[in-house]
Coordinates of C-alpha atoms in Angstrom, one line a residue:
M174 CA 129.3 77.2 120.9
E175 CA 128.5 79.1 124.1
P176 CA 125.5 77.8 126.1
S177 CA 122.5 80.1 126.0
R178 CA 121.8 82.2 129.1
A179 CA 118.8 81.3 131.1
E180 CA 116.0 83.8 130.7
T181 CA 115.1 85.9 133.7
P182 CA 111.5 86.1 134.9
L183 CA 111.2 89.6 133.4
Q184 CA 112.5 88.4 130.0
K185 CA 110.0 85.5 130.0
A186 CA 107.2 88.0 130.8
L187 CA 108.2 90.6 128.2
G188 CA 109.6 88.3 125.4
Q189 CA 112.4 89.5 123.1
V190 CA 112.4 93.2 123.7
D191 CA 113.9 95.6 121.2
R192 CA 115.4 97.7 124.0
P193 CA 116.4 100.8 122.0
V194 CA 113.0 101.1 120.5
F195 CA 111.2 100.4 123.8
A196 CA 113.4 102.8 125.7
A197 CA 113.1 105.7 123.2
T198 CA 109.3 105.3 123.1
A199 CA 108.9 105.1 126.8
L200 CA 111.1 108.2 127.3
M201 CA 109.1 110.1 124.8
V202 CA 105.8 109.3 126.4
L203 CA 107.3 110.2 129.8
A204 CA 108.6 113.5 128.5
V205 CA 105.2 114.5 127.1
V206 CA 103.4 113.5 130.4
T207 CA 106.1 115.3 132.5
W208 CA 105.8 118.4 130.4
A209 CA 102.1 118.5 130.9
I210 CA 102.5 118.1 134.6
I211 CA 105.0 121.0 134.8
S212 CA 103.1 123.3 132.5
Q213 CA 100.0 122.4 130.5
S214 CA 100.0 125.9 128.9
S215 CA 103.5 125.6 127.6
L216 CA 102.8 122.2 126.1
M217 CA 99.7 123.4 124.4
E218 CA 101.4 126.6 123.1
N219 CA 104.2 124.6 121.5
L220 CA 101.9 122.0 120.0
K221 CA 99.8 124.8 118.5
A222 CA 102.8 126.6 117.1
A223 CA 104.0 123.4 115.5
Q224 CA 100.5 122.7 114.0
G225 CA 100.2 126.3 112.7
W226 CA 103.5 126.1 110.9
L227 CA 102.9 122.6 109.4
T228 CA 99.5 123.4 108.1
S229 CA 100.2 126.9 106.8
Q230 CA 103.5 126.1 105.1
L231 CA 103.0 122.5 104.1
G232 CA 99.3 122.1 103.7
W233 CA 99.6 121.9 99.9
F234 CA 102.2 119.1 100.2
Y235 CA 100.0 116.9 102.4
V236 CA 97.0 117.4 100.0
L237 CA 99.2 116.5 97.0
T238 CA 100.8 113.5 98.7
T239 CA 97.7 111.8 99.9
T240 CA 96.1 112.2 96.5
V241 CA 99.2 110.7 94.7
F242 CA 98.9 107.8 97.2
L243 CA 95.4 107.2 95.9
I244 CA 96.6 107.1 92.3
V245 CA 99.3 104.7 93.3
S246 CA 96.8 102.2 94.8
G247 CA 94.7 102.3 91.6
I248 CA 97.8 101.4 89.6
L249 CA 98.6 98.5 92.0
A250 CA 95.0 97.2 92.1
F251 CA 94.5 97.1 88.4
G252 CA 98.1 96.5 87.3
R253 CA 100.0 93.2 86.7
H254 CA 100.8 92.8 90.4
G255 CA 97.2 92.6 91.6
D256 CA 97.2 88.8 91.5
L257 CA 100.2 88.4 93.8
V258 CA 99.2 86.6 97.0
L259 CA 100.2 88.0 100.4
G260 CA 101.8 84.8 101.5
Q261 CA 102.8 81.6 99.8
P262 CA 101.0 79.6 97.0
G263 CA 98.1 77.8 98.6
D264 CA 97.8 80.1 101.6
Q265 CA 94.2 80.8 102.5
P266 CA 92.8 83.8 104.4
E267 CA 92.7 83.2 108.2
Y268 CA 89.4 85.0 108.8
S269 CA 86.0 85.0 107.1
Y270 CA 85.2 88.0 105.0
F271 CA 82.8 89.4 107.5
A272 CA 85.2 89.1 110.4
W273 CA 88.0 90.6 108.3
V274 CA 86.0 93.6 107.2
S275 CA 84.6 94.0 110.7
M276 CA 88.2 94.2 112.1
L277 CA 89.2 96.6 109.3
I278 CA 86.4 99.1 110.0
S279 CA 86.5 98.8 113.8
C280 CA 90.2 99.3 113.9
G281 CA 90.3 102.0 111.2
V282 CA 87.6 104.4 112.3
G283 CA 86.4 103.6 115.8
V284 CA 84.3 106.1 117.6
G285 CA 84.6 108.6 114.7
Y286 CA 81.6 106.9 113.1
A287 CA 79.3 108.4 115.8
F288 CA 81.1 111.6 116.5
W289 CA 81.9 113.1 113.1
P290 CA 78.8 112.3 110.9
V291 CA 76.7 114.6 113.2
A292 CA 79.4 117.2 113.9
E293 CA 80.7 117.6 110.3
S294 CA 77.3 117.8 108.7
M295 CA 76.7 120.9 110.9
Y296 CA 80.1 122.5 110.9
H297 CA 80.5 122.4 107.1
Y298 CA 76.9 123.6 106.5
F299 CA 77.5 126.8 108.5
N300 CA 81.1 127.2 107.2
T301 CA 81.1 125.7 103.7
P302 CA 84.6 126.0 102.1
Y303 CA 83.6 125.4 98.4
L304 CA 80.9 124.3 96.0
A305 CA 78.2 126.3 97.8
E306 CA 77.5 129.3 99.9
S307 CA 77.4 128.6 103.7
A308 CA 74.0 128.1 105.3
T309 CA 72.1 127.7 102.1
P310 CA 70.1 124.8 100.7
G311 CA 73.0 123.9 98.4
A312 CA 75.4 123.6 101.3
K313 CA 73.4 120.6 102.8
S314 CA 74.7 117.9 100.4
V315 CA 78.1 119.6 100.1
A316 CA 78.5 119.5 103.9
V317 CA 77.8 115.8 104.1
A318 CA 79.9 115.1 101.0
I319 CA 82.9 116.8 102.7
S320 CA 82.5 114.4 105.7
I321 CA 82.4 111.4 103.3
F322 CA 85.5 112.8 101.6
H323 CA 87.3 113.0 104.9
W324 CA 86.4 109.4 105.8
G325 CA 86.5 107.9 102.3
F326 CA 89.1 106.7 99.7
H327 CA 92.0 108.9 100.9
T328 CA 91.6 107.6 104.5
W329 CA 91.6 103.9 103.8
N330 CA 94.1 104.2 101.1
V331 CA 96.8 105.4 103.5
Y332 CA 96.3 102.3 105.6
A333 CA 96.3 100.1 102.6
L334 CA 99.7 101.2 101.2
A335 CA 101.3 101.0 104.6
G336 CA 99.8 97.5 105.0
L337 CA 101.1 96.3 101.6
A338 CA 104.6 97.7 102.3
I339 CA 104.7 95.6 105.5
A340 CA 102.9 92.5 104.4
I341 CA 104.8 91.7 101.2
P342 CA 108.3 91.4 102.7
A343 CA 106.8 89.7 105.8
Y344 CA 104.7 87.1 104.2
M345 CA 106.5 86.5 100.9
L346 CA 110.1 86.9 102.0
G347 CA 109.8 85.7 105.6
K348 CA 110.9 88.9 107.2
P349 CA 109.9 90.2 110.7
M350 CA 106.6 92.0 110.7
N351 CA 107.7 95.4 112.0
I352 CA 107.4 98.9 110.5
S353 CA 111.0 99.1 109.3
I354 CA 110.6 96.1 107.1
S355 CA 108.4 98.2 104.9
L356 CA 111.7 99.7 103.6
H357 CA 113.2 96.4 102.7
G358 CA 112.8 97.2 99.0
L359 CA 115.3 100.1 99.5
F360 CA 117.8 98.6 101.9
G361 CA 117.3 94.9 101.8
D362 CA 118.2 92.9 105.0
R363 CA 120.4 95.7 106.1
I364 CA 117.3 97.5 107.5
I365 CA 116.7 94.7 110.0
G366 CA 118.0 95.8 113.4
S367 CA 119.9 98.8 112.0
P368 CA 119.9 102.2 113.6
L369 CA 117.7 103.5 110.8
G370 CA 115.3 100.6 111.1
R371 CA 115.0 101.1 114.8
F372 CA 114.5 104.9 114.3
V373 CA 111.7 104.1 111.9
E374 CA 110.1 101.7 114.4
F375 CA 110.3 104.3 117.1
L376 CA 108.7 106.9 114.9
G377 CA 106.0 104.5 113.9
S378 CA 105.3 103.4 117.5
F379 CA 105.2 106.9 118.9
S380 CA 103.1 108.2 115.9
T381 CA 100.7 105.3 116.5
M382 CA 100.4 106.1 120.2
A383 CA 99.9 109.8 119.7
G384 CA 97.4 109.3 116.9
V385 CA 95.4 106.6 118.7
S386 CA 95.5 108.7 121.9
T387 CA 93.8 111.4 119.9
G388 CA 91.1 108.9 119.0
L389 CA 90.8 107.7 122.6
G390 CA 90.5 111.3 123.8
L391 CA 87.8 112.0 121.2
G392 CA 86.1 108.8 122.3
L393 CA 86.1 110.0 125.9
I394 CA 84.4 113.2 124.8
V395 CA 81.6 111.1 123.2
L396 CA 81.3 108.8 126.3
N397 CA 81.2 111.9 128.5
G398 CA 78.6 113.4 126.2
G399 CA 76.5 110.2 126.6
L400 CA 76.7 110.2 130.3
T401 CA 75.8 113.9 130.5
F402 CA 72.8 113.5 128.0
I403 CA 71.5 110.2 129.4
F404 CA 72.0 110.6 133.1
G405 CA 72.8 114.3 133.5
W406 CA 76.2 113.5 135.0
Q407 CA 78.9 116.2 134.7
L408 CA 82.2 114.3 134.9
S409 CA 85.2 115.8 136.5
P410 CA 88.7 115.1 135.2
L411 CA 89.1 112.5 137.9
H412 CA 85.9 110.7 136.7
L413 CA 87.0 110.9 133.1
S414 CA 90.2 109.3 134.1
L415 CA 88.3 106.5 135.8
V416 CA 86.3 105.9 132.6
L417 CA 89.5 105.8 130.7
L418 CA 90.9 103.3 133.2
A419 CA 87.9 101.0 132.6
L420 CA 88.4 101.4 128.9
I421 CA 92.2 100.5 129.2
I422 CA 91.4 97.4 131.2
T423 CA 88.9 96.3 128.5
Y424 CA 91.1 96.8 125.5
M425 CA 94.2 95.3 127.2
A426 CA 92.2 92.2 128.2
A427 CA 91.0 91.8 124.6
A428 CA 94.4 92.4 123.1
M429 CA 96.1 89.9 125.5
S430 CA 93.6 87.2 124.4
G431 CA 94.9 87.5 120.8
I432 CA 93.5 88.6 117.5
G433 CA 91.6 85.4 116.8
K434 CA 89.7 85.7 120.1
G435 CA 89.2 89.0 121.9
I436 CA 89.9 91.5 119.0
R437 CA 87.9 89.5 116.4
L438 CA 85.0 88.9 118.8
L439 CA 84.8 92.6 119.9
A440 CA 84.9 93.7 116.2
E441 CA 82.2 91.3 115.1
A442 CA 80.0 92.2 118.1
N443 CA 80.3 95.9 117.5
S444 CA 79.4 95.5 113.9
Y445 CA 76.1 94.1 115.0
V446 CA 75.6 96.7 117.8
A447 CA 76.4 99.6 115.4
L448 CA 74.1 98.3 112.8
T449 CA 71.3 98.0 115.4
W450 CA 71.3 101.7 116.3
G451 CA 72.1 102.8 112.8
V452 CA 69.1 100.9 111.4
F453 CA 66.9 102.3 114.2
I454 CA 67.8 105.9 113.2
L455 CA 67.2 105.1 109.6
L456 CA 63.7 103.5 110.2
A457 CA 62.6 105.8 113.1
G458 CA 63.8 109.0 111.4
P459 CA 62.8 110.4 108.0
T460 CA 63.8 107.4 106.0
V461 CA 63.1 108.7 102.5
Y462 CA 64.7 112.1 103.3
M463 CA 67.8 110.3 104.7
L464 CA 68.2 108.0 101.8
G465 CA 67.7 110.8 99.3
G466 CA 70.2 112.9 101.2
M467 CA 72.7 110.1 101.2
V468 CA 72.4 109.4 97.5
Q469 CA 72.8 113.1 96.6
A470 CA 75.8 113.6 99.0
V471 CA 77.5 110.5 97.6
G472 CA 76.9 111.9 94.1
T473 CA 78.4 115.3 95.1
Y474 CA 81.4 113.5 96.6
L475 CA 82.1 111.4 93.5
S476 CA 81.4 114.1 90.9
N477 CA 83.7 116.5 92.7
L478 CA 86.4 114.1 94.0
V479 CA 89.2 115.5 91.9
Y480 CA 88.4 119.1 92.8
M481 CA 88.1 118.3 96.5
S482 CA 91.3 116.2 96.4
F483 CA 93.4 119.1 95.1
W484 CA 91.7 122.1 96.8
T485 CA 94.3 124.0 98.8
D486 CA 92.6 127.4 99.4
F487 CA 95.8 129.1 98.0
D488 CA 94.1 132.5 97.9
G489 CA 92.9 132.4 101.5
Q490 CA 89.1 132.5 100.9
K491 CA 88.5 130.3 103.9
P492 CA 91.4 131.0 106.3
G493 CA 92.2 128.1 108.6
W494 CA 89.6 125.7 107.2
L495 CA 92.1 123.5 105.3
G496 CA 94.4 123.1 108.3
N497 CA 91.6 122.5 110.8
W498 CA 89.8 119.9 108.6
S499 CA 91.3 118.2 105.6
V500 CA 95.0 118.6 106.5
F501 CA 94.2 117.6 110.1
Y502 CA 92.5 114.4 108.8
W503 CA 95.2 113.5 106.3
L504 CA 97.9 113.8 109.0
W505 CA 95.8 112.1 111.6
W506 CA 95.3 109.1 109.2
I507 CA 99.0 109.0 108.5
S508 CA 99.8 108.9 112.2
W509 CA 97.5 105.8 112.2
A510 CA 99.2 104.3 109.1
P511 CA 101.9 102.3 111.0
F512 CA 99.4 100.6 113.3
C513 CA 96.4 100.2 110.9
G514 CA 98.7 99.2 108.0
G515 CA 100.6 96.7 110.2
F516 CA 97.4 95.4 111.8
F517 CA 95.7 95.0 108.4
A518 CA 98.8 93.2 107.1
R519 CA 98.7 90.9 110.2
I520 CA 95.1 89.8 109.4
S521 CA 95.4 89.6 105.6
R522 CA 97.6 86.6 104.9
G523 CA 96.4 84.7 101.9
R524 CA 94.6 87.5 100.1
T525 CA 95.8 88.9 96.8
I526 CA 97.0 92.5 96.4
R527 CA 93.8 93.3 94.5
Q528 CA 91.6 91.6 97.1
F529 CA 93.5 93.5 99.8
L530 CA 93.1 96.9 98.2
V531 CA 89.4 96.3 97.4
G532 CA 88.7 95.1 100.9
V533 CA 90.7 97.8 102.7
V534 CA 89.9 100.8 100.4
V535 CA 86.7 100.3 98.5
V536 CA 84.5 98.3 100.9
P537 CA 85.1 100.6 104.0
T538 CA 84.7 103.7 101.8
L539 CA 81.3 102.4 100.6
A540 CA 80.4 101.8 104.3
S541 CA 81.6 105.3 105.2
A542 CA 79.6 106.8 102.3
A543 CA 76.4 105.1 103.4
W544 CA 76.9 105.7 107.1
F545 CA 78.0 109.4 106.9
G546 CA 75.4 110.1 104.2
L547 CA 72.5 108.7 106.3
L548 CA 73.5 110.1 109.7
G549 CA 74.6 113.4 108.2
S550 CA 71.3 113.9 106.4
G551 CA 69.4 112.8 109.5
S552 CA 71.3 115.2 111.7
Q553 CA 70.5 118.1 109.3
Y554 CA 66.8 117.1 109.4
V555 CA 66.8 117.3 113.2
E556 CA 68.3 120.8 113.1
F557 CA 66.3 122.3 110.2
N558 CA 62.9 120.9 111.3
G559 CA 63.2 122.0 114.9
L560 CA 63.3 118.6 116.5
A561 CA 66.2 119.7 118.7
Q562 CA 68.7 122.5 119.0
L563 CA 71.4 120.3 117.5
W564 CA 73.8 122.9 116.3
Q565 CA 73.7 124.8 119.6
T566 CA 74.3 121.5 121.5
I567 CA 77.3 120.6 119.3
Q568 CA 78.9 124.0 119.8
A569 CA 78.6 123.5 123.6
D570 CA 79.5 119.8 123.7
A571 CA 80.1 118.0 120.4
G572 CA 80.1 114.6 122.2
Q573 CA 76.3 114.9 122.8
G574 CA 75.5 115.2 119.1
I575 CA 74.7 111.6 118.2
Y576 CA 72.6 111.2 121.4
V577 CA 70.5 114.2 120.5
V578 CA 69.8 112.8 117.1
A579 CA 68.8 109.4 118.4
D580 CA 66.6 111.0 121.0
A581 CA 64.9 113.3 118.5
F582 CA 63.8 110.2 116.6
G583 CA 62.3 108.6 119.7
G584 CA 65.2 106.4 120.7
G585 CA 65.1 107.5 124.3
V586 CA 67.3 106.0 127.0
V587 CA 67.4 102.5 125.5
I588 CA 68.9 103.4 122.1
N589 CA 71.2 105.9 123.6
L590 CA 72.5 103.3 126.0
V591 CA 73.1 101.0 122.9
I592 CA 75.0 103.9 121.3
F593 CA 77.0 104.4 124.4
L594 CA 77.9 100.7 124.5
S595 CA 78.8 100.8 120.8
M596 CA 81.2 103.7 121.4
F597 CA 82.9 101.9 124.3
I598 CA 83.4 98.8 122.1
F599 CA 84.6 100.9 119.2
L600 CA 87.2 102.5 121.4
A601 CA 88.3 99.2 122.9
T602 CA 88.6 97.5 119.5
T603 CA 90.8 100.3 118.1
A604 CA 92.9 100.6 121.2
D605 CA 93.4 96.8 121.6
A606 CA 94.5 96.5 118.0
A607 CA 96.9 99.4 118.4
S608 CA 98.3 98.0 121.7
F609 CA 98.9 94.6 120.0
F610 CA 100.7 96.1 117.0
V611 CA 102.9 98.5 119.0
A612 CA 103.8 95.5 121.2
M613 CA 104.8 93.7 118.1
Q614 CA 107.3 96.5 117.3
M615 CA 108.7 96.4 120.8
S616 CA 109.1 92.6 120.4
R617 CA 111.2 92.7 117.2
G618 CA 108.3 91.9 115.0
A619 CA 106.9 88.9 116.9
L620 CA 103.4 88.0 115.6
S621 CA 102.2 87.1 119.1
P622 CA 103.8 89.5 121.6
K623 CA 103.7 88.8 125.3
P624 CA 100.6 89.9 127.3
L625 CA 102.7 92.0 129.7
M626 CA 104.2 93.9 126.7
I627 CA 100.7 94.5 125.3
M628 CA 99.6 95.8 128.7
I629 CA 102.6 98.2 128.9
C630 CA 101.9 99.6 125.4
G631 CA 98.2 100.0 126.2
G632 CA 99.2 101.9 129.3
F633 CA 101.4 104.3 127.3
M634 CA 98.5 105.2 125.0
G635 CA 96.1 105.7 127.9
A636 CA 98.6 108.0 129.6
L637 CA 99.0 110.1 126.5
A638 CA 95.2 110.3 125.9
V639 CA 94.4 111.5 129.4
T640 CA 97.3 114.0 129.3
L641 CA 96.2 115.5 126.0
L642 CA 92.5 115.6 127.1
L643 CA 93.4 117.4 130.4
T644 CA 95.8 119.7 128.6
G645 CA 93.6 121.3 126.0
G646 CA 90.5 119.1 125.4
L647 CA 89.4 118.6 121.8
S648 CA 91.9 121.2 120.5
A649 CA 94.9 119.5 122.0
L650 CA 93.8 116.1 120.6
Q651 CA 93.5 117.5 117.1
V652 CA 96.9 119.2 117.4
A653 CA 98.5 116.0 118.5
G654 CA 97.1 114.1 115.6
V655 CA 98.6 116.7 113.1
V656 CA 102.1 116.7 114.7
A657 CA 102.2 112.9 114.9
G658 CA 101.3 112.5 111.3
A659 CA 103.7 115.1 110.1
T660 CA 106.6 113.2 111.7
F661 CA 105.7 110.0 109.7
I662 CA 104.8 111.3 106.3
L663 CA 108.3 111.1 104.9
V664 CA 108.5 107.4 106.0
M665 CA 105.2 106.8 104.2
I666 CA 106.7 108.2 101.0
A667 CA 109.7 105.9 101.4
M668 CA 107.4 103.0 102.1
V669 CA 105.7 103.5 98.7
V670 CA 109.0 103.8 96.8
S671 CA 110.2 100.7 98.6
L672 CA 107.0 98.8 97.8
F673 CA 107.5 99.4 94.1
R674 CA 111.1 98.4 94.3
T675 CA 110.1 95.1 95.9
L676 CA 107.3 94.5 93.4
G677 CA 109.7 95.3 90.6
R678 CA 111.5 92.0 91.6
R679 CA 108.3 90.1 91.0
E680 CA 110.0 86.9 89.8
A681 CA 112.2 86.8 92.9
L682 CA 109.1 87.2 95.1
L683 CA 107.4 84.3 93.4
A684 CA 110.5 82.1 93.6
A685 CA 111.2 82.9 97.3
G686 CA 109.5 79.8 98.6
P687 CA 107.9 79.3 102.0
P688 CA 110.0 80.9 104.8
A689 CA 111.1 78.8 107.8
A690 CA 109.1 79.4 110.9
A691 CA 110.1 79.2 114.5
P692 CA 107.6 78.4 117.3
E693 CA 106.8 81.1 119.8
A694 CA 106.4 80.7 123.5
D695 CA 102.6 80.8 123.2
G696 CA 102.5 78.2 120.5
G697 CA 102.1 80.5 117.6
E698 CA 104.5 80.9 114.7
R699 CA 106.3 83.8 113.2
P700 CA 108.9 84.1 110.4
A701 CA 112.3 82.9 111.5
A702 CA 113.8 86.3 111.0
A703 CA 111.6 87.7 113.7
A704 CA 113.3 85.5 116.2
L705 CA 116.7 87.0 115.6

């Protein structure tokens, strides 16, 4: 037996690096950034061309696929596999229900909970695709219902299926917690370390970075809108980059402190902060109007869910709407699926499949319905009762929308500063969870990757975010989300097939027994296979 080689200082700092995956991801990020430096217009033109083809030719496919995914989850939740525990018999959840749900929501939606309830309630009112004529009283509840649709069952379900596909082989069979293990049901142990497995991990890592960079860029728009509205500051690209640098430092510090400390504490804190300003808007605004609007919008959403889920605008009544909105969202969520699914799997040991699906799909959807229903109705009240020129403001700078609404209800500087803080924490929580998970992929599925690796992965995302923001603003961010999701949707389909293949061997899962564990350098544990 040959003596093991002593680790170099770099190896000790980075941990067990999956070099092919790391190199491919780093080169792809470098290529995008370099392309933007050489010619921003060329990068934007090619991204838009890709988006245009994907949405015009394959929009129907994305609509159908995400809806079929939702049906699949219903079968899993209420079928015979719902009682299977993600782990071994006797395993208990690591986190309280509140901490768990807080991390789910903070990771899965982030700053979108402030940006889109206001913006979508206005955009869809003035350009309503179905169920009502644009800019009519009937369009009010339809507009809010569409925003709930975009942030409801379909969204969370994509994350849930990816999470189950990763969690079951990781916790029940002792396999490494990386993206490629989601295909274990199709390929068995051959997927571990194989060229195909590494390609899937590369796709998942880059898709995550591109998708989360879109979220970071949108968050910068909201932060910039807050600084402009509150202080009158017009930030230059350099100043935006400095804000992003502060954000990167925050989320990398949280991620390096681990899930049980920084990430959990940030998520729990932001739940309270978001509830603070959300409750203020509800109580200071037209409470009865907002509650009534929420109830009607939720009813519109639920009663038309099947129609909305399958609507493709095949006859071109609303050219471009489907690609710019629903397809954009479905592909953006799919680009987040590797990271959100993997992160949700990482924090869900000890819960049954049924508990996992209810917690990941139903509870956040209820929260989204209430939140988007209330804020969307409140935003419409501001516009239609002349409290502020909200629609005009959103068209000029969508990032200022939520601050205009809070100010219209008497929030002033204090509440708007609370909202600003909430947005900063939302972004940090989403980005630190993403940095942590991508670092896991770069570290061969280690459950506790090294701090330096987390820092590098966080830097990659920050570089992509500022590149896209400076290349084409909001438009470039949306295009990146679509292209990233389109590269991963076939993997998502394979994940679902693999999941059913694995569950089909239920008896083998139950008889697998507890996997051996190997200690990590930081004192944590991971499945022994992850150390290979």
